[in-house]
Tab-separated table of N, CA and C in Angstrom:
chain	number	residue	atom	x	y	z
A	1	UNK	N	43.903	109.440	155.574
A	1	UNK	CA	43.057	108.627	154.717
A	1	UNK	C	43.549	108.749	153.279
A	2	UNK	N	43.683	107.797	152.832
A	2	UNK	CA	44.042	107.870	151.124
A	2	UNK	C	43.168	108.106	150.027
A	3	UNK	N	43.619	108.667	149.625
A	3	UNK	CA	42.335	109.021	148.291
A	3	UNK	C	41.912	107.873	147.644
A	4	UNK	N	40.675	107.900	147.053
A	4	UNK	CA	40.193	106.971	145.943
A	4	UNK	C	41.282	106.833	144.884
A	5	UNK	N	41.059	105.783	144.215
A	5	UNK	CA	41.700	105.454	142.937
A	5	UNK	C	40.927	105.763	142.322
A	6	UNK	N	40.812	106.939	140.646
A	6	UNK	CA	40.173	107.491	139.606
A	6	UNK	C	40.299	107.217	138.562
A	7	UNK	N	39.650	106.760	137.481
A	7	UNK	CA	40.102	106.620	136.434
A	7	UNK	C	38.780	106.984	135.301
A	8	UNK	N	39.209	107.691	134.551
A	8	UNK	CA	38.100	107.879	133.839
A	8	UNK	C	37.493	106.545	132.282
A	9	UNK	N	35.849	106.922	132.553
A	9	UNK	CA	35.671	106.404	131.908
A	9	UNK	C	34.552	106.938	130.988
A	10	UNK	N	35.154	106.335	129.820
A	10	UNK	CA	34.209	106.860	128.303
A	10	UNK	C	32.636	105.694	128.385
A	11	UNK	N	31.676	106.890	128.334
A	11	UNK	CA	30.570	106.430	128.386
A	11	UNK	C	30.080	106.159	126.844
A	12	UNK	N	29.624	105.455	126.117
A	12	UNK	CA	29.896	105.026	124.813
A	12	UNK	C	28.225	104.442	124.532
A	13	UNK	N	28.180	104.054	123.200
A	13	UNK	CA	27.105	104.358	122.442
A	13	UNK	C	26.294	102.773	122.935
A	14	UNK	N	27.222	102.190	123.324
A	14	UNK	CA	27.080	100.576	123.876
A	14	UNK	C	26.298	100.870	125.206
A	15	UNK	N	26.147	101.637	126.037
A	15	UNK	CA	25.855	102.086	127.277
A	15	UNK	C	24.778	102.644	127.629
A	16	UNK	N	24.273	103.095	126.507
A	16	UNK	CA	22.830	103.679	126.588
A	16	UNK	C	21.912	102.880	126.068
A	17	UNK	N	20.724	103.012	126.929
A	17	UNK	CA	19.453	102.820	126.474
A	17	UNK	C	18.714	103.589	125.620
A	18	UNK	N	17.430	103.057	124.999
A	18	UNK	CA	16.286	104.056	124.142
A	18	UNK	C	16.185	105.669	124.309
A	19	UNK	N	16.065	105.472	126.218
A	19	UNK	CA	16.275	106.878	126.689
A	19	UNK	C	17.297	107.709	126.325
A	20	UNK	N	18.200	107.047	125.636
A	20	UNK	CA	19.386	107.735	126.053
A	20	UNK	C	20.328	108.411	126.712
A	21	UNK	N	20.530	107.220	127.951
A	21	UNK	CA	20.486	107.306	129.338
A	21	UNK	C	21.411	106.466	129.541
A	22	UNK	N	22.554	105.942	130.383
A	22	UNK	CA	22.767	104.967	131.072
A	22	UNK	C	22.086	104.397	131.341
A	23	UNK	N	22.320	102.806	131.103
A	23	UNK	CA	21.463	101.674	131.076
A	23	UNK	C	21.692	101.231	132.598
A	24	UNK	N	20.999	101.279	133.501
A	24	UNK	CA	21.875	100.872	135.408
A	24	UNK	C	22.653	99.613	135.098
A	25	UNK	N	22.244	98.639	134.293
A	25	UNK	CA	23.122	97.499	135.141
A	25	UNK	C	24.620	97.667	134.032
A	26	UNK	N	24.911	98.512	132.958
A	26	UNK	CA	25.889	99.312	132.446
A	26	UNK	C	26.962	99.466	133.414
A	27	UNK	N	26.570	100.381	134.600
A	27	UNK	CA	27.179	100.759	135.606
A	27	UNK	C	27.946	99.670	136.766
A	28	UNK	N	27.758	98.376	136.665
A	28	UNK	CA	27.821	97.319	137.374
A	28	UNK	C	29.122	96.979	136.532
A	29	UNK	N	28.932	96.764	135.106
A	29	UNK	CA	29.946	96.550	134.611
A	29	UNK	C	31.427	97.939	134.110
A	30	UNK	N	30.906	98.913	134.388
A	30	UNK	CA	32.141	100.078	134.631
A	30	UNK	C	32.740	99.837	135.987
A	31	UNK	N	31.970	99.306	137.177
A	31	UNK	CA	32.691	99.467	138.306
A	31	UNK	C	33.694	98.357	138.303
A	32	UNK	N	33.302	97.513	137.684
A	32	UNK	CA	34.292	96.145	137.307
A	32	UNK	C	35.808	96.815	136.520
A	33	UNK	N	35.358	97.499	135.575
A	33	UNK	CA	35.965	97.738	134.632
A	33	UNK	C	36.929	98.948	135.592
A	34	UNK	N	36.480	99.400	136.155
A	34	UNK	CA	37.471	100.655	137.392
A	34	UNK	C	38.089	99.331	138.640
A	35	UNK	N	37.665	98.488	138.664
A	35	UNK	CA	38.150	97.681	139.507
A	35	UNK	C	39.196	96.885	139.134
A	36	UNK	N	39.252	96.411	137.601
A	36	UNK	CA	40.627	95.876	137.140
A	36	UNK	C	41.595	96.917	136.881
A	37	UNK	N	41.070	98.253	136.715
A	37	UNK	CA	42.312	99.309	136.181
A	37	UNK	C	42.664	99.719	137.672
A	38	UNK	N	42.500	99.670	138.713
A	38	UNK	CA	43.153	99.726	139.948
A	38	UNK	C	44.018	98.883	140.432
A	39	UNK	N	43.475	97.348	140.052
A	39	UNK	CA	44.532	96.113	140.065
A	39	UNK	C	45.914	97.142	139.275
A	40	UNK	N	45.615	97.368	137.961
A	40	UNK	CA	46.527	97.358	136.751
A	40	UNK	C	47.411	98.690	137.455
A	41	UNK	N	46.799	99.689	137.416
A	41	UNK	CA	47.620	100.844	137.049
A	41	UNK	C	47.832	101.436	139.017
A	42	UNK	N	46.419	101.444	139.851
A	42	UNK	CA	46.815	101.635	141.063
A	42	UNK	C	47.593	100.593	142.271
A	43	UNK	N	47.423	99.273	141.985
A	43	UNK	CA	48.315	98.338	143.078
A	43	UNK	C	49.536	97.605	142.518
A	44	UNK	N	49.813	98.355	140.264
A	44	UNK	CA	50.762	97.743	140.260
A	44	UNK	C	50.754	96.055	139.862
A	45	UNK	N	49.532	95.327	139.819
A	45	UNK	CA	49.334	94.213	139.906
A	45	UNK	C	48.029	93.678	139.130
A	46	UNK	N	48.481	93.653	137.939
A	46	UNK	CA	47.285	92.939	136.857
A	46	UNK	C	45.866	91.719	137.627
A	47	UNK	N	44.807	91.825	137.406
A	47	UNK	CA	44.014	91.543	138.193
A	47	UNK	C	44.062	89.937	137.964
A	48	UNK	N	43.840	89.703	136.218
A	48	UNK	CA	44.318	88.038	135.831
A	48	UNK	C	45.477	87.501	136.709
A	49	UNK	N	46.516	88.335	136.937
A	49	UNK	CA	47.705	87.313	137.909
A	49	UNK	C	46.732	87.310	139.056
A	50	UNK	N	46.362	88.556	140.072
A	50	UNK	CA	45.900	88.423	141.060
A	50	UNK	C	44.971	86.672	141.097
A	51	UNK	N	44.341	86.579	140.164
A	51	UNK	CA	43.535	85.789	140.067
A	51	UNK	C	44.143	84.294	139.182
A	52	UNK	N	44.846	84.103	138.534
A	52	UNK	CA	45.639	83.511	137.968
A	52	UNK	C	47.071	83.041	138.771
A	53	UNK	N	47.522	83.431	139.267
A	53	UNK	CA	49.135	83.922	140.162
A	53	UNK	C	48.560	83.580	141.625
A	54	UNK	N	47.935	84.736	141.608
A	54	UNK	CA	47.959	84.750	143.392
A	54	UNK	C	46.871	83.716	143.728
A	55	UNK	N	45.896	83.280	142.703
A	55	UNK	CA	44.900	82.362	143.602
A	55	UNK	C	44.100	83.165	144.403
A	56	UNK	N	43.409	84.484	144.272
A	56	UNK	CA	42.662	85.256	145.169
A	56	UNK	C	41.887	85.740	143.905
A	57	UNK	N	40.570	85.615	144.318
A	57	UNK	CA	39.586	86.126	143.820
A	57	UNK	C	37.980	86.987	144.454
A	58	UNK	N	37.394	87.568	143.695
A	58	UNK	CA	36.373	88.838	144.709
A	58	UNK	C	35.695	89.033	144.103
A	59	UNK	N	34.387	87.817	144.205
A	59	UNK	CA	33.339	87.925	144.409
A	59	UNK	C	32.432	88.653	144.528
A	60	UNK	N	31.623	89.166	143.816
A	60	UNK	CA	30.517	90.421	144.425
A	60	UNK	C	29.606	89.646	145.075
A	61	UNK	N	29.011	89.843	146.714
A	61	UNK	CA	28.313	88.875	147.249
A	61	UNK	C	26.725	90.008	147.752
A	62	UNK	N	27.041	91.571	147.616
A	62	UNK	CA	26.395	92.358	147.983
A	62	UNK	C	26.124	93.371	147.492
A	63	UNK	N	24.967	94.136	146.484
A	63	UNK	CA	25.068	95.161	146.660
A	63	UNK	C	24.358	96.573	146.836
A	64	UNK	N	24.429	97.412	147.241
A	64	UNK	CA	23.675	98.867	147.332
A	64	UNK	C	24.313	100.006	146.138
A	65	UNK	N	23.113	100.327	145.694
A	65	UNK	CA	23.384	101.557	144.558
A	65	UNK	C	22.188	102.245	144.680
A	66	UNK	N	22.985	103.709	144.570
A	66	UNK	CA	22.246	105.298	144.379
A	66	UNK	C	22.236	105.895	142.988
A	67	UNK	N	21.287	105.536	142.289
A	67	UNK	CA	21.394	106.360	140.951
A	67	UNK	C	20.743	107.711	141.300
A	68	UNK	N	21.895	108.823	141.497
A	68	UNK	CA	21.503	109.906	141.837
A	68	UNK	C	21.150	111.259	140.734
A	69	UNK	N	21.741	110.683	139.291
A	69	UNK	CA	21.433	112.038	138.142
A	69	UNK	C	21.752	111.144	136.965
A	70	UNK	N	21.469	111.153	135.810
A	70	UNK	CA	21.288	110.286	134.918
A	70	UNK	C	23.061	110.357	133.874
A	71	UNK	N	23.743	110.001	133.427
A	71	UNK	CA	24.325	109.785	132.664
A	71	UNK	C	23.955	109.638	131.125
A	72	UNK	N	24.223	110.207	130.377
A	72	UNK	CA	24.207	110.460	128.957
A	72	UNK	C	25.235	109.572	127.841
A	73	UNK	N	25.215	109.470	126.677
A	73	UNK	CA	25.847	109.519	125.751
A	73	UNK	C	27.269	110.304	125.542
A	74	UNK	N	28.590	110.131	126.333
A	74	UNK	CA	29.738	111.276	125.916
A	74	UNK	C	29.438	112.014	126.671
A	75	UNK	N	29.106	111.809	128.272
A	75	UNK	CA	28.892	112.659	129.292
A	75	UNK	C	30.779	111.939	129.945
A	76	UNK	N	31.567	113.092	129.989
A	76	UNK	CA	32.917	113.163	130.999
A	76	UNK	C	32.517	112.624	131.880
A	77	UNK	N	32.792	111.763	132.228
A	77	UNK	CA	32.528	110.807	133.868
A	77	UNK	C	34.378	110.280	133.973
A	78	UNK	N	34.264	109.774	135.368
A	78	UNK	CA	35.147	109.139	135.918
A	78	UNK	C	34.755	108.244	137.022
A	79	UNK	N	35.523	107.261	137.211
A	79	UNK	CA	35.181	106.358	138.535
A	79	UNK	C	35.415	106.295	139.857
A	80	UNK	N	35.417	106.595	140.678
A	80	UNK	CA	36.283	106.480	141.618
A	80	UNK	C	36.439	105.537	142.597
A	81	UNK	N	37.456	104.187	142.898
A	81	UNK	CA	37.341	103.483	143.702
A	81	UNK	C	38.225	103.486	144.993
A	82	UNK	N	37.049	103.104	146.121
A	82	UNK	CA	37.823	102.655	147.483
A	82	UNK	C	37.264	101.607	148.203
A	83	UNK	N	37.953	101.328	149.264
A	83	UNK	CA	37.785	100.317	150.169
A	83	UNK	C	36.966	101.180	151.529
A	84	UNK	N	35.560	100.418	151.917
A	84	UNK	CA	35.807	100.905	152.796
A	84	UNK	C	35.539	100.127	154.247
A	85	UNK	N	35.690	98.899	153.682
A	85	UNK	CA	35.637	97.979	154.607
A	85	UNK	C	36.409	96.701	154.908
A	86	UNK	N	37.794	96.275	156.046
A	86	UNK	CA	38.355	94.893	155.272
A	86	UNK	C	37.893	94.255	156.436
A	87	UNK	N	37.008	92.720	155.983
A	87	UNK	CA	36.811	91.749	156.940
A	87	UNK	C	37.917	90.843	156.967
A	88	UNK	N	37.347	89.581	157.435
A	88	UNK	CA	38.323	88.830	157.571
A	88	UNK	C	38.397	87.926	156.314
A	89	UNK	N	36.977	88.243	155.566
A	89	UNK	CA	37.266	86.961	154.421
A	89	UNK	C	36.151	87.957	153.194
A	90	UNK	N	35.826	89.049	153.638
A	90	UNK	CA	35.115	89.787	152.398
A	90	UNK	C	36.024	91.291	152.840
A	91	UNK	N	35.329	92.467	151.415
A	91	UNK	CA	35.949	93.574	151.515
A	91	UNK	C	34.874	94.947	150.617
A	92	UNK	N	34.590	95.519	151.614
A	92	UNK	CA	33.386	96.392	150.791
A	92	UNK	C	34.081	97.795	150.162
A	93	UNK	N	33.825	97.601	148.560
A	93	UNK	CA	34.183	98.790	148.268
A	93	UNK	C	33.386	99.846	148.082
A	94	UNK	N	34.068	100.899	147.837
A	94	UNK	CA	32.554	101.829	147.385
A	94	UNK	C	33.228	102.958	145.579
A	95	UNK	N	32.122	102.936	145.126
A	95	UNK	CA	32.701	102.945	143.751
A	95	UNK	C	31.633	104.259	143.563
A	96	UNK	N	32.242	105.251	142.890
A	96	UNK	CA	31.313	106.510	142.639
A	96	UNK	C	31.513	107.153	140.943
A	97	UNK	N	30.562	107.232	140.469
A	97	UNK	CA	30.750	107.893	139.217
A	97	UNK	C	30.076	109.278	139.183
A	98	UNK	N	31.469	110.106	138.901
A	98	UNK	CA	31.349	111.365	139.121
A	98	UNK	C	31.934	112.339	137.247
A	99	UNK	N	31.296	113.491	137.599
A	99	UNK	CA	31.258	114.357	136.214
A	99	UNK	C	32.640	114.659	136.423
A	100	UNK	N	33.369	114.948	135.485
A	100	UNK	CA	34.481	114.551	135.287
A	100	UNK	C	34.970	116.338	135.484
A	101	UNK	N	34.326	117.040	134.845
A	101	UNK	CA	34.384	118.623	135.553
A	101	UNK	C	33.715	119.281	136.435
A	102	UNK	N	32.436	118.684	137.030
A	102	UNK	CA	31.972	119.408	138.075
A	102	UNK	C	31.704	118.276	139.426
A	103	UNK	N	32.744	117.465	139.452
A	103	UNK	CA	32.964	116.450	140.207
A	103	UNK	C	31.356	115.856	140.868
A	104	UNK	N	30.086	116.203	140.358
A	104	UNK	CA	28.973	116.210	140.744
A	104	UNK	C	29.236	114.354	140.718
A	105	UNK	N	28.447	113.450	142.192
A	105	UNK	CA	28.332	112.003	141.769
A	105	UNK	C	27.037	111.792	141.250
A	106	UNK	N	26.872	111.030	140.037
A	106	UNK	CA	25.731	110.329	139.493
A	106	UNK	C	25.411	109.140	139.968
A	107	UNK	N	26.354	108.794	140.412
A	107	UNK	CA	25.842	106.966	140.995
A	107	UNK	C	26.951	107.025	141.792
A	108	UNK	N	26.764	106.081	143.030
A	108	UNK	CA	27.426	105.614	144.371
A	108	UNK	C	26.619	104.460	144.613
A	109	UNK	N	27.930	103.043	144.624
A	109	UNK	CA	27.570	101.901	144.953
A	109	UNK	C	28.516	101.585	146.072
A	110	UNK	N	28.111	100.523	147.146
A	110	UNK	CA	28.900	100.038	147.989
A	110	UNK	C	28.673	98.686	147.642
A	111	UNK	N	29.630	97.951	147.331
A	111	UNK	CA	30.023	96.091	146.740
A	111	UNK	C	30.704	95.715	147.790
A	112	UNK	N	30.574	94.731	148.354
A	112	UNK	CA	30.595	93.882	149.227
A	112	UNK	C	31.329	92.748	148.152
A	113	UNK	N	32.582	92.315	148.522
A	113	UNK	CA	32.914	91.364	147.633
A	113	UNK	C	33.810	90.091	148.256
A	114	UNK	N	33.560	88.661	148.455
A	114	UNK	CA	34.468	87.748	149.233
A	114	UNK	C	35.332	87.523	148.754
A	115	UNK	N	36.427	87.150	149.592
A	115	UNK	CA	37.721	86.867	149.595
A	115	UNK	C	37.444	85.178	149.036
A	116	UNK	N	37.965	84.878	148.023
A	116	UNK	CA	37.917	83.215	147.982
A	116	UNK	C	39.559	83.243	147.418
A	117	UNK	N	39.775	81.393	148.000
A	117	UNK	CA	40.812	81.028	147.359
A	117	UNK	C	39.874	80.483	146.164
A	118	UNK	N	40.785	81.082	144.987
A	118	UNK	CA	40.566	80.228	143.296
A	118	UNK	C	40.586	78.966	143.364
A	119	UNK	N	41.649	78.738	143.822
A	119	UNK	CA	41.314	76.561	143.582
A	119	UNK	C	40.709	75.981	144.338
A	120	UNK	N	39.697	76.259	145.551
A	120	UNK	CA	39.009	75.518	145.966
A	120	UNK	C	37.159	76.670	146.040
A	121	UNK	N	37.302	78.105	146.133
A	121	UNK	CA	36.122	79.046	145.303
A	121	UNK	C	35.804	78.941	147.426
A	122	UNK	N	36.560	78.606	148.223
A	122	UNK	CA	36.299	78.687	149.752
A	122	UNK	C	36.596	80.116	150.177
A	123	UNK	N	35.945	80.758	150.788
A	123	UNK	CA	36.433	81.667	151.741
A	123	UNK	C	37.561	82.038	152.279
A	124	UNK	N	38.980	82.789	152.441
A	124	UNK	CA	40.213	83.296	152.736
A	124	UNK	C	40.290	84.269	153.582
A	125	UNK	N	41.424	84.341	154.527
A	125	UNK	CA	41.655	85.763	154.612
A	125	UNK	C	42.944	86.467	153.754
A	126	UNK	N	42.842	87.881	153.234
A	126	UNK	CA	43.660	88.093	152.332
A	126	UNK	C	45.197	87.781	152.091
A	127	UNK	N	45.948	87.475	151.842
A	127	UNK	CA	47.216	87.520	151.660
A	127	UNK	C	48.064	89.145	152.082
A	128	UNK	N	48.923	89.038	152.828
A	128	UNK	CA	49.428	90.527	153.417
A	128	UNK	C	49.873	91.499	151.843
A	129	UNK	N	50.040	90.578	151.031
A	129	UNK	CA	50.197	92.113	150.296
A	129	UNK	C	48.984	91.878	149.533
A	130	UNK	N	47.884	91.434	149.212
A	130	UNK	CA	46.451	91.759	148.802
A	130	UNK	C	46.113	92.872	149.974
A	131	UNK	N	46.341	92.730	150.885
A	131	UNK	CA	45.846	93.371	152.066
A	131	UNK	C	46.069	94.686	151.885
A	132	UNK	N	47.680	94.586	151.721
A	132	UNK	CA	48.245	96.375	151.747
A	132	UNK	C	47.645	96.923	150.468
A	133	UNK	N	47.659	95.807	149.508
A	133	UNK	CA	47.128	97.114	148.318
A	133	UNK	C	45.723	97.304	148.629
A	134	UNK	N	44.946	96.632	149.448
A	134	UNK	CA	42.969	97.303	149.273
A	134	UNK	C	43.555	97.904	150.453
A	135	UNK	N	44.683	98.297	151.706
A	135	UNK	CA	44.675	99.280	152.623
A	135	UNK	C	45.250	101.038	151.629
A	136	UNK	N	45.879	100.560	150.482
A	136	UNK	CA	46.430	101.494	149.939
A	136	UNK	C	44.943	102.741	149.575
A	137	UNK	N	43.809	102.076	149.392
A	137	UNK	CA	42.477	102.875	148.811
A	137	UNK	C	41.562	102.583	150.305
A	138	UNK	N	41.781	102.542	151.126
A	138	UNK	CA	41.090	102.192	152.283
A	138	UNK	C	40.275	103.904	152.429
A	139	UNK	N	38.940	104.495	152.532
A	139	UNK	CA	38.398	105.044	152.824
A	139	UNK	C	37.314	105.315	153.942
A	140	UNK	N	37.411	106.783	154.606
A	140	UNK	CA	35.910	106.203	155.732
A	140	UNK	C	35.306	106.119	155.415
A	141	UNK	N	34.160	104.622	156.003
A	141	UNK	CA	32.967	104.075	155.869
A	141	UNK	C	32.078	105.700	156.106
């Protein structure tokens, strides 16, 4: 099984609420943000071409989240993304934000996201090397 793709991310003054807390739907947009730096830095393949170039795009059509311990202001976090599901025309990842030294997870989401072709926004099945790179982070369900 291949490891997650990690990348850390700076939790910033933009991110918190009153509480001074991670704001949840904050977290929706870090997993995005761990999801293009996996395009970029883990498959090798900028996500705009993916989407620009290749004509493949991914949809969030589903999702489940565990806010399990709160996130702070300049709390060390990191992301971690995998695959842990490939259909024939969607692909569920699962995305975890974890303390960056006591690997503790604060949040675990599973995204459900469709395969569309860009120029017509229809349903696909992946292209063989879209394929190999979400098999490259493929994790057990």
């Amino acid at each position: 099984m291949p490891p997650m793709f990690v990348t850390p991310y700076a939790v910033r003054f933009a991110d918190v609420d009153n509480a001074g807390i991670f704001y949840y739907p904050r977290f929706f947009h870090a997993f995005h943000v761990a999801f293009e730096t996996w395009w970029e830095q883990g498959a090798r393949r900028p996500y705009h071409l993916v989407i620009q170039e290749d004509k493949v795009g991914f949809p969030a059509v589903h999702i489940e989240c565990d806010f399990r311990k709160p996130v702070t202001f300049g709390d060390p976090v990191e992301i971690a993304v995998g695959v842990k599901r490939i259909g024939t025309t969607s692909v569920e990842f699962r995305y975890e934000v974890r303390h960056r030294e006591t690997g503790e997870v604060h949040c675990a989401a599973d995204i459900t996201k469709a395969i569309v072709d860009m120029r017509t926004f229809r349903p696909m099945k992946p292209p063989e090397k879209i394929r190999a790179h979400l098999e490259s982070i493929r994790v057990d369900p």
